[in-house]
Short mmCIF file of C-alpha atoms and ligand atoms in Angstrom, two decimals:
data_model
loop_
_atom_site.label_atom_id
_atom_site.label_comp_id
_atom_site.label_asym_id
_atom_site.label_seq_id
_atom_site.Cartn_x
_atom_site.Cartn_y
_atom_site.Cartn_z
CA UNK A 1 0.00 0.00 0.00
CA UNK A 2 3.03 2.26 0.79
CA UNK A 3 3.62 1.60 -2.85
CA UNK A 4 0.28 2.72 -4.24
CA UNK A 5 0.76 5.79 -6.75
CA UNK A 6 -1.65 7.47 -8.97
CA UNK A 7 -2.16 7.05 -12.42
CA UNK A 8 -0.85 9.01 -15.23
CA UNK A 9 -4.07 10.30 -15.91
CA UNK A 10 -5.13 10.98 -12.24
CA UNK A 11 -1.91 13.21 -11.01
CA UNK A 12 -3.03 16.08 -11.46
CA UNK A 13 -6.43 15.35 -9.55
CA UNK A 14 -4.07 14.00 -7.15
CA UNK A 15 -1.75 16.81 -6.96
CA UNK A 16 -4.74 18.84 -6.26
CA UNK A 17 -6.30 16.89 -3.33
CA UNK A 18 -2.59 16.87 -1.75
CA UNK A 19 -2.19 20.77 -1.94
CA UNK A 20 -5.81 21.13 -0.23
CA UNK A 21 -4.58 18.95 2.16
CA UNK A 22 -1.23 20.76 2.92
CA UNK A 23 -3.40 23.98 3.66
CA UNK A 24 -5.46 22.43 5.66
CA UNK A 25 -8.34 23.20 3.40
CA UNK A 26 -9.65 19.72 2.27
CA UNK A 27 -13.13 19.48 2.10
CA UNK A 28 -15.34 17.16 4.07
CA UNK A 29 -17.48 15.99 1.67
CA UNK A 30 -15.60 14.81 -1.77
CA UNK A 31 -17.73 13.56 -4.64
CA UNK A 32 -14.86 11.66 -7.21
CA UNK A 33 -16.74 11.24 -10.60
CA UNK A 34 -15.72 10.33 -13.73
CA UNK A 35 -16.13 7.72 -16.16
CA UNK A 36 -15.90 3.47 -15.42
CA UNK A 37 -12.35 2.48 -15.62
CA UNK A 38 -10.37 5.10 -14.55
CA UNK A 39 -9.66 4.27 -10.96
CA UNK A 40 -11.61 6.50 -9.22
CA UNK A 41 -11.50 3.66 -6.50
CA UNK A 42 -8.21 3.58 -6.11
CA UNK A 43 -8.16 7.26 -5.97
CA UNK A 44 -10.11 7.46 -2.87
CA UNK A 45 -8.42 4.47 -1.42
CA UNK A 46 -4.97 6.30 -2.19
CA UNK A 47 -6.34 9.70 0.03
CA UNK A 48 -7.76 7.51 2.61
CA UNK A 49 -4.73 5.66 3.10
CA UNK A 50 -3.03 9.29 3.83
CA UNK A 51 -5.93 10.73 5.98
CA UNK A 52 -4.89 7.95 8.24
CA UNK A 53 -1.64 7.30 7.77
CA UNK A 54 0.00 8.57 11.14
CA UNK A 55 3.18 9.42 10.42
CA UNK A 56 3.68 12.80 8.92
CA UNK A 57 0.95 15.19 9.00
CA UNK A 58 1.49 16.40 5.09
CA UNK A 59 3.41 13.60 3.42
CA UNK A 60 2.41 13.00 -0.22
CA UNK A 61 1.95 9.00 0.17
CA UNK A 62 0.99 6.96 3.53
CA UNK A 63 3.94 5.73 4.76
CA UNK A 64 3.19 1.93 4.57
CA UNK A 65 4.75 1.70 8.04
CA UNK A 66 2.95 3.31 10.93
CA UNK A 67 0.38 1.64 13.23
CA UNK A 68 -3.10 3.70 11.22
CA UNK A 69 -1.42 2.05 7.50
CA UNK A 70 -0.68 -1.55 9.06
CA UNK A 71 -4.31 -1.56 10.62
CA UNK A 72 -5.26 -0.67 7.10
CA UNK A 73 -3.66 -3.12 5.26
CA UNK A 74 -4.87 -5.57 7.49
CA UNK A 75 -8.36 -4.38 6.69
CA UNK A 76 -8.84 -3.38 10.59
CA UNK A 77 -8.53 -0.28 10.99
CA UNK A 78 -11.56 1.18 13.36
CA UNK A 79 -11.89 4.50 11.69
CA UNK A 80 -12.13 3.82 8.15
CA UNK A 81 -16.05 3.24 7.11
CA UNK A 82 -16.96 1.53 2.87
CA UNK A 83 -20.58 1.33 2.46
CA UNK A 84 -21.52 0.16 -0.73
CA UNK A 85 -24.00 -2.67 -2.93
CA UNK A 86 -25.36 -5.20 -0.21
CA UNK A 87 -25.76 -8.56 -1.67
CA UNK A 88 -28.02 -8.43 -4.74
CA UNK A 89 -29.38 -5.11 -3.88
CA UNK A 90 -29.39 -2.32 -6.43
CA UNK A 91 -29.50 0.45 -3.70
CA UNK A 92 -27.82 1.42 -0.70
CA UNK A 93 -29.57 1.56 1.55
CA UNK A 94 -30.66 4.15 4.44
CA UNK A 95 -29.73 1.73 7.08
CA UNK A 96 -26.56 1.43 6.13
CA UNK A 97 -25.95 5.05 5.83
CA UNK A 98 -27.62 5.37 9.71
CA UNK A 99 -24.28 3.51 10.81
CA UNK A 100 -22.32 5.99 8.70
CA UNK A 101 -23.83 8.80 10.77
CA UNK A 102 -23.23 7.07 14.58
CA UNK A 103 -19.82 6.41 12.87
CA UNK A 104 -18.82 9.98 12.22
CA UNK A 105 -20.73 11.24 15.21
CA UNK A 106 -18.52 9.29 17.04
CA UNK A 107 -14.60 9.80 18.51
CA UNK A 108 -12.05 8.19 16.06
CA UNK A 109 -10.55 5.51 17.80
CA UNK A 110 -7.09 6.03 17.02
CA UNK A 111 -6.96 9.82 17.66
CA UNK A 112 -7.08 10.72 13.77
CA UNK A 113 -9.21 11.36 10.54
CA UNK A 114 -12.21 9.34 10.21
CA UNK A 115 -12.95 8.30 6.61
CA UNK A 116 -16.06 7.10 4.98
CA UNK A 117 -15.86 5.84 1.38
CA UNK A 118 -19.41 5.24 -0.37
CA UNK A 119 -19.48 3.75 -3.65
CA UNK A 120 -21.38 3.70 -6.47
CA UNK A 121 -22.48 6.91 -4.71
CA UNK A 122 -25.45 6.90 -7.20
CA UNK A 123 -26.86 4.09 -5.52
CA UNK A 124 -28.03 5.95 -2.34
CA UNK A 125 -31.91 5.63 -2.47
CA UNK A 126 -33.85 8.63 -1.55
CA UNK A 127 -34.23 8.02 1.99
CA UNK A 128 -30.12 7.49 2.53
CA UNK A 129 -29.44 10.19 0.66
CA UNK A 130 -31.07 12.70 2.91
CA UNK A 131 -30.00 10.65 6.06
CA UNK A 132 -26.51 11.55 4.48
CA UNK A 133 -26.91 15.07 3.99
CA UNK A 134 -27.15 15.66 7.95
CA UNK A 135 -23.33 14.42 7.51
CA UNK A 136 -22.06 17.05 4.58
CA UNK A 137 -24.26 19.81 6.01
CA UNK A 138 -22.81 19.35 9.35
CA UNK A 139 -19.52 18.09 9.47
CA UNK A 140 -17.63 16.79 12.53
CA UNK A 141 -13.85 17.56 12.26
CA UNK A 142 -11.39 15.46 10.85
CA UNK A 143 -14.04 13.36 9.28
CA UNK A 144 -13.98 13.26 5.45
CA UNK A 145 -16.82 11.51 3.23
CA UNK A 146 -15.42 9.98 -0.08
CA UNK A 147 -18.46 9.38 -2.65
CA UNK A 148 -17.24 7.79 -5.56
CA UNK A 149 -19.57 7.48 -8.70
CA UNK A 150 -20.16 7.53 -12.31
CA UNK A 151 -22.65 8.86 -12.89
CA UNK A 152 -23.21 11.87 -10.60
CA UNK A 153 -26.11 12.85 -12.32
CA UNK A 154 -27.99 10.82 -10.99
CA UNK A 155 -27.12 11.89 -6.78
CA UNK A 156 -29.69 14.38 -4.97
CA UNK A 157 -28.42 18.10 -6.14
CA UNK A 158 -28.54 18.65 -2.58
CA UNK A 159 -25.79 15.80 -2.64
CA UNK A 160 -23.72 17.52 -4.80
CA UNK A 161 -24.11 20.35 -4.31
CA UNK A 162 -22.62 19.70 -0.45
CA UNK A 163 -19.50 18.14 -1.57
CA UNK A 164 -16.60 19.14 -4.06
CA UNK A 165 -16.35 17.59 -7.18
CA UNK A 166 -12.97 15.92 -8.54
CA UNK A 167 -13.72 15.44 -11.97
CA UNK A 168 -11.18 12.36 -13.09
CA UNK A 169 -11.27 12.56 -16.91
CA UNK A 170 -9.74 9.96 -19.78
CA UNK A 171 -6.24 10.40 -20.72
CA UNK A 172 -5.72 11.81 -24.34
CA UNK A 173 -5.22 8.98 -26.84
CA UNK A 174 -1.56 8.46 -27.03
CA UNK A 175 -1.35 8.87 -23.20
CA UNK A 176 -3.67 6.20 -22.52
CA UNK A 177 -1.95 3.52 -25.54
CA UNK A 178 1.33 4.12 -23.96
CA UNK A 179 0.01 3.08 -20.56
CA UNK A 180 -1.47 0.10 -22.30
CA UNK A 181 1.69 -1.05 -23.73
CA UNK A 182 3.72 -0.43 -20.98
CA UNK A 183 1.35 -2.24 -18.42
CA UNK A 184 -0.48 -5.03 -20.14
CA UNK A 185 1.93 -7.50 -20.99
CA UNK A 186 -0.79 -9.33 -23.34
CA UNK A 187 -1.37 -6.28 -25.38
CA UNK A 188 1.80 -6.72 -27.67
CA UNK A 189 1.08 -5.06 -31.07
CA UNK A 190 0.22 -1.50 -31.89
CA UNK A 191 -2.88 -2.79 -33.47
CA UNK A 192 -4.12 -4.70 -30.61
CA UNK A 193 -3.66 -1.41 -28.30
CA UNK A 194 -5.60 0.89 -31.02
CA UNK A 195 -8.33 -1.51 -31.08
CA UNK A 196 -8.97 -2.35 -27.42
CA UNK A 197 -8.70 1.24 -26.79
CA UNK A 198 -11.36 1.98 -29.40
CA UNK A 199 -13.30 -1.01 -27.22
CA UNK A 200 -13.00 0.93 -24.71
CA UNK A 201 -13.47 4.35 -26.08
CA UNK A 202 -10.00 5.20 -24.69
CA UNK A 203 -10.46 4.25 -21.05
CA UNK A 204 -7.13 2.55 -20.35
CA UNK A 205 -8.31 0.13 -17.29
CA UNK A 206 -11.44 -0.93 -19.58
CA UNK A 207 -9.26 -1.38 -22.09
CA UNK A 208 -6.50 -3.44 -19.55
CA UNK A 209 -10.25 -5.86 -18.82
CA UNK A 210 -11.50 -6.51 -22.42
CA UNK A 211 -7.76 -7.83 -22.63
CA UNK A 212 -8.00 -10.06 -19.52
CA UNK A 213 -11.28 -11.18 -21.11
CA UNK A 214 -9.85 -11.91 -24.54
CA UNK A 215 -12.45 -9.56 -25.55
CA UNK A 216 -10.20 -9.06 -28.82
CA UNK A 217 -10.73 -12.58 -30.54
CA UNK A 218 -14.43 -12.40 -29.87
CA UNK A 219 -14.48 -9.03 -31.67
CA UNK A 220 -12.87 -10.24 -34.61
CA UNK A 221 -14.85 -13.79 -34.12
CA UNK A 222 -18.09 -11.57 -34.51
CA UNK A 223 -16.96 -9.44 -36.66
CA UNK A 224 -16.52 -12.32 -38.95
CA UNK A 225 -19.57 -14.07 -38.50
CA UNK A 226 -21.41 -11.02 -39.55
CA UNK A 227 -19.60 -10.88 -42.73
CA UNK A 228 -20.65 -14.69 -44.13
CA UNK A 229 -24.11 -13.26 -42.51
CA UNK A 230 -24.09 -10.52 -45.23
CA UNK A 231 -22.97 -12.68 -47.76
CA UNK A 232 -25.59 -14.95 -46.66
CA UNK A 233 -23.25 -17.54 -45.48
CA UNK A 234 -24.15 -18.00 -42.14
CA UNK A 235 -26.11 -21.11 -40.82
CA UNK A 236 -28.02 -18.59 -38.46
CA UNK A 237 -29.76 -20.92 -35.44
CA UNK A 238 -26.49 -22.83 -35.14
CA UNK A 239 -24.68 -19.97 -34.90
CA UNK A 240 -27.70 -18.19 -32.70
CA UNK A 241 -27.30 -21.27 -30.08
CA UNK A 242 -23.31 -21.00 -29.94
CA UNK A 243 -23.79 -17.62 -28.90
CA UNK A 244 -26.75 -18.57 -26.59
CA UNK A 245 -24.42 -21.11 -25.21
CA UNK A 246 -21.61 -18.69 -24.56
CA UNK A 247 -22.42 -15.07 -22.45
CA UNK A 248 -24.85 -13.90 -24.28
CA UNK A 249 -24.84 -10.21 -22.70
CA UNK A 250 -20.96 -10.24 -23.75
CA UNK A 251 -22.23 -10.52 -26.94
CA UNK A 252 -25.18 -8.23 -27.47
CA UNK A 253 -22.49 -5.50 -25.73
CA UNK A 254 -20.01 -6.55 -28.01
CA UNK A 255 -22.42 -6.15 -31.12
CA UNK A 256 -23.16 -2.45 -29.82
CA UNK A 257 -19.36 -1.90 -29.78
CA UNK A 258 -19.25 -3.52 -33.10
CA UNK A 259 -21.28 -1.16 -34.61
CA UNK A 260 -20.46 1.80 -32.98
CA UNK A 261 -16.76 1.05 -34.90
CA UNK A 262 -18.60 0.97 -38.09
CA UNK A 263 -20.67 4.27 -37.35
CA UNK A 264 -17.28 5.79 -36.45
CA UNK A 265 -15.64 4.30 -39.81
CA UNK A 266 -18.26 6.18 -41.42
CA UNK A 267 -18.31 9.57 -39.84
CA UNK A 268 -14.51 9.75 -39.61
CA UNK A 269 -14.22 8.56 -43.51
CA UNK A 270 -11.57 7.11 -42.44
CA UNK A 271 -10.63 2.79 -42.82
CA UNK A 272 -10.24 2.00 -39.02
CA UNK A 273 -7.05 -0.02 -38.42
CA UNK A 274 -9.35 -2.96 -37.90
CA UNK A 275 -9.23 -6.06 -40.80
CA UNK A 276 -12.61 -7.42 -39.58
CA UNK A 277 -14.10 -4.15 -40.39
CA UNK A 278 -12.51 -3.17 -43.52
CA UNK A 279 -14.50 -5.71 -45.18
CA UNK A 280 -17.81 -3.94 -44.34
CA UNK A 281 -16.71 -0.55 -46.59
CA UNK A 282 -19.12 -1.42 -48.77
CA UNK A 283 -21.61 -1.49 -46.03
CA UNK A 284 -19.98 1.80 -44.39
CA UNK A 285 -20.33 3.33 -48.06
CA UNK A 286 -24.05 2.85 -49.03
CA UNK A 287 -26.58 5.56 -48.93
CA UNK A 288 -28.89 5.97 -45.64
CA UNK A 289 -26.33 4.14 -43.74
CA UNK A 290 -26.31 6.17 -40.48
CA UNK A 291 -29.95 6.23 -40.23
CA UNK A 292 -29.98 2.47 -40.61
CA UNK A 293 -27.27 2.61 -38.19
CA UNK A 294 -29.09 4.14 -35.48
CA UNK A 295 -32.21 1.99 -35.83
CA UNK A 296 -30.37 -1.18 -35.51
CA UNK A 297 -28.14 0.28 -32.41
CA UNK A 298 -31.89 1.06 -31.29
CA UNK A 299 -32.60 -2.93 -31.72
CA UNK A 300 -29.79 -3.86 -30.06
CA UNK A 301 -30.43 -1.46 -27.30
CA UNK A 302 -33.96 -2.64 -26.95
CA UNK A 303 -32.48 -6.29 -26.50
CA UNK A 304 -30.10 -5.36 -23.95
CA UNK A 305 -33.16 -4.11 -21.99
CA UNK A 306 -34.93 -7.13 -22.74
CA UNK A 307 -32.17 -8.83 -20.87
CA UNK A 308 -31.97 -6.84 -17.96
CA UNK A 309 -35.70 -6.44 -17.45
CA UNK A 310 -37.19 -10.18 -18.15
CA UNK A 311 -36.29 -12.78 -15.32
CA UNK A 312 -36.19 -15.65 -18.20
CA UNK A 313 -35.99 -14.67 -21.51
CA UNK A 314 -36.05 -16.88 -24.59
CA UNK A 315 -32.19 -15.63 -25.34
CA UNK A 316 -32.16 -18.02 -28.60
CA UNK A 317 -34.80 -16.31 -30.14
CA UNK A 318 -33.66 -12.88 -28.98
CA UNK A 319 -30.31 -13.65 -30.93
CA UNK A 320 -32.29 -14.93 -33.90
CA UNK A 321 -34.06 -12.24 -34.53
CA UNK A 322 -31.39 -9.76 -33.36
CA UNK A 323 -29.16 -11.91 -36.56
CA UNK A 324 -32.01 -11.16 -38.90
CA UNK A 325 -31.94 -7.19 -38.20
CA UNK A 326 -28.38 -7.74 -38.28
CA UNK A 327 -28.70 -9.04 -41.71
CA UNK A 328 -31.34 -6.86 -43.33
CA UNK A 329 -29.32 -3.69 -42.16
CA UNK A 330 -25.66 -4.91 -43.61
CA UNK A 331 -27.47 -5.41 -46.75
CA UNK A 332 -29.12 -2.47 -46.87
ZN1 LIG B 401 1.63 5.38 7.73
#
């Protein structure tokens, strides 16, 4: 833990929380948003580990050493608080947050900063959110309230409004490949890098998971069966219950990403350094594309719902007919 450093990307949000901290003037309630896969996590981790770090007041980095970073890294420390996702539950809940408030209303038990870490943030229901505002309208010193989320939008106002924002944002393009390279030992070619990267829409630790998940060679697997599909070489239902056999919402996200890279193709005008999708200029080319485009991202959408929202559904005849859209759009 002594070890932990930012990345690249978040120094300079880093840099910032460390100077507020050096004047004394770090806020009490912190809202860290950005997108998935940038390590906002870690981020707040990294500042708690210093808020209760014992060893020198304004030191950069927790020491690794001390008595408040060993009962961290043993995952004991008293005055560090996580509330997050109970077991299946899609919301936190305003119980949980009632033993965040007797927590900060409360002494710290090793004569230091008390932290509270609550992520996704966005998950606070109603009720926990305004048992949680007590806490940011009212703070108790030397407690600090992390909320990590992404997708702010969707906290009270009265949330955010109470807490200062550190915005974490992507790393520019090159920034975020060189990381890649450097870091994931798997991603070996320049190619592989620019197309996990446009995956991931340039989010480097998204990018670091599609290749832990070998997300590349079902790209180009997909990418290919949708080619003999608009030549009108695919055996459909076989291929339909492979992919019902596999993870099928891996798939219908993958298909959204696979489009999306042939919507881009089209609006840059550019051939994307993809082989799998150079084969579908044809496609990219013909007139009406985008608005065909859109409907069928609509389909796919609407089958990603279907997903989420039915507690069974028939998945083989969701891909079926998902492959005949698929079909009647490539050919236009
Ligand atoms: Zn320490």
């Amino acid at each position: 833990m002594s070890s932990w450093r930012p990345y690249p990307w978040l120094q300079q949000s880093w840099e910032h929380l460390h100077s507020l901290r050096q004047q004394g003037k770090l806020p009490h309630g912190m809202l860290i948003s950005g997108d998935r896969g940038l390590g906002k996590a870690e981020l707040a981790q990294g500042l708690a580990s210093v808020l209760l770090c014992r060893e020198q007041e304004n030191a950069e980095f927790a020491c690794g050493q001390c008595k408040g970073c060993q009962l961290q890294q043993a995952g004991t420390h008293p005055d560090i608080m996580r509330i997050g996702l109970e077991e299946k539950s899609k919301q936190i809940k305003v119980d949980q947050v009632r033993k965040v408030v007797d927590f900060i209303n409360k002494t710290s038990q090793q004569d230091g900063n008390k932290v509270v870490v609550i992520e996704p943030a966005e998950a606070l229901n109603i009720n926990a959110a305004n048992a949680l505002l007590k806490c940011l309208e009212e703070p108790t010193k030397d407690s600090f309230l992390l909320l990590v989320s992404h997708a702010p939008g969707r906290l009270l106002p009265t949330i955010r409004s109470r807490c200062q924002v550190v915005a974490v944002s992507k790393p520019k393009h090159d920034e975020a490949k060189a990381w890649l390279q450097a870091h994931v030992a798997a991603v070996d070619s320049d190619q592989d890098a620019e197309k996990l990267l446009m995956l991931a829409q340039d989010n480097p630790l998204l990018a670091q998971q599609y290749s832990d998940d070998g997300i590349l060679t079902e790209f180009d697997d997909l990418a290919a069966q949708l080619y003999k599909l608009y030549l009108g070489q695919l055996a459909l239902v076989q291929y339909a219950e492979r992919v019902n056999k596999g993870d099928v919402p891996v798939w219908l996200n993958l298909s959204q990403q696979f489009l999306w890279t042939l919507i881009r193709s089209h609006m840059l005008k550019v051939a994307l350094p993809i082989a799998s999708v150079e084969s579908f200029q044809q496609v990219i080319e013909k007139d009406g594309f985008s608005k065909r485009a859109y409907q069928m991202l609509e389909e796919i959408q609407q089958a990603i719902a279907e997903m989420n929202s039915t507690s069974n559904p028939n998945t083989q005849l969701l891909i079926e007919s998902l492959l005949v859209r698929w079909q009647a759009f490539l050919r236009g």
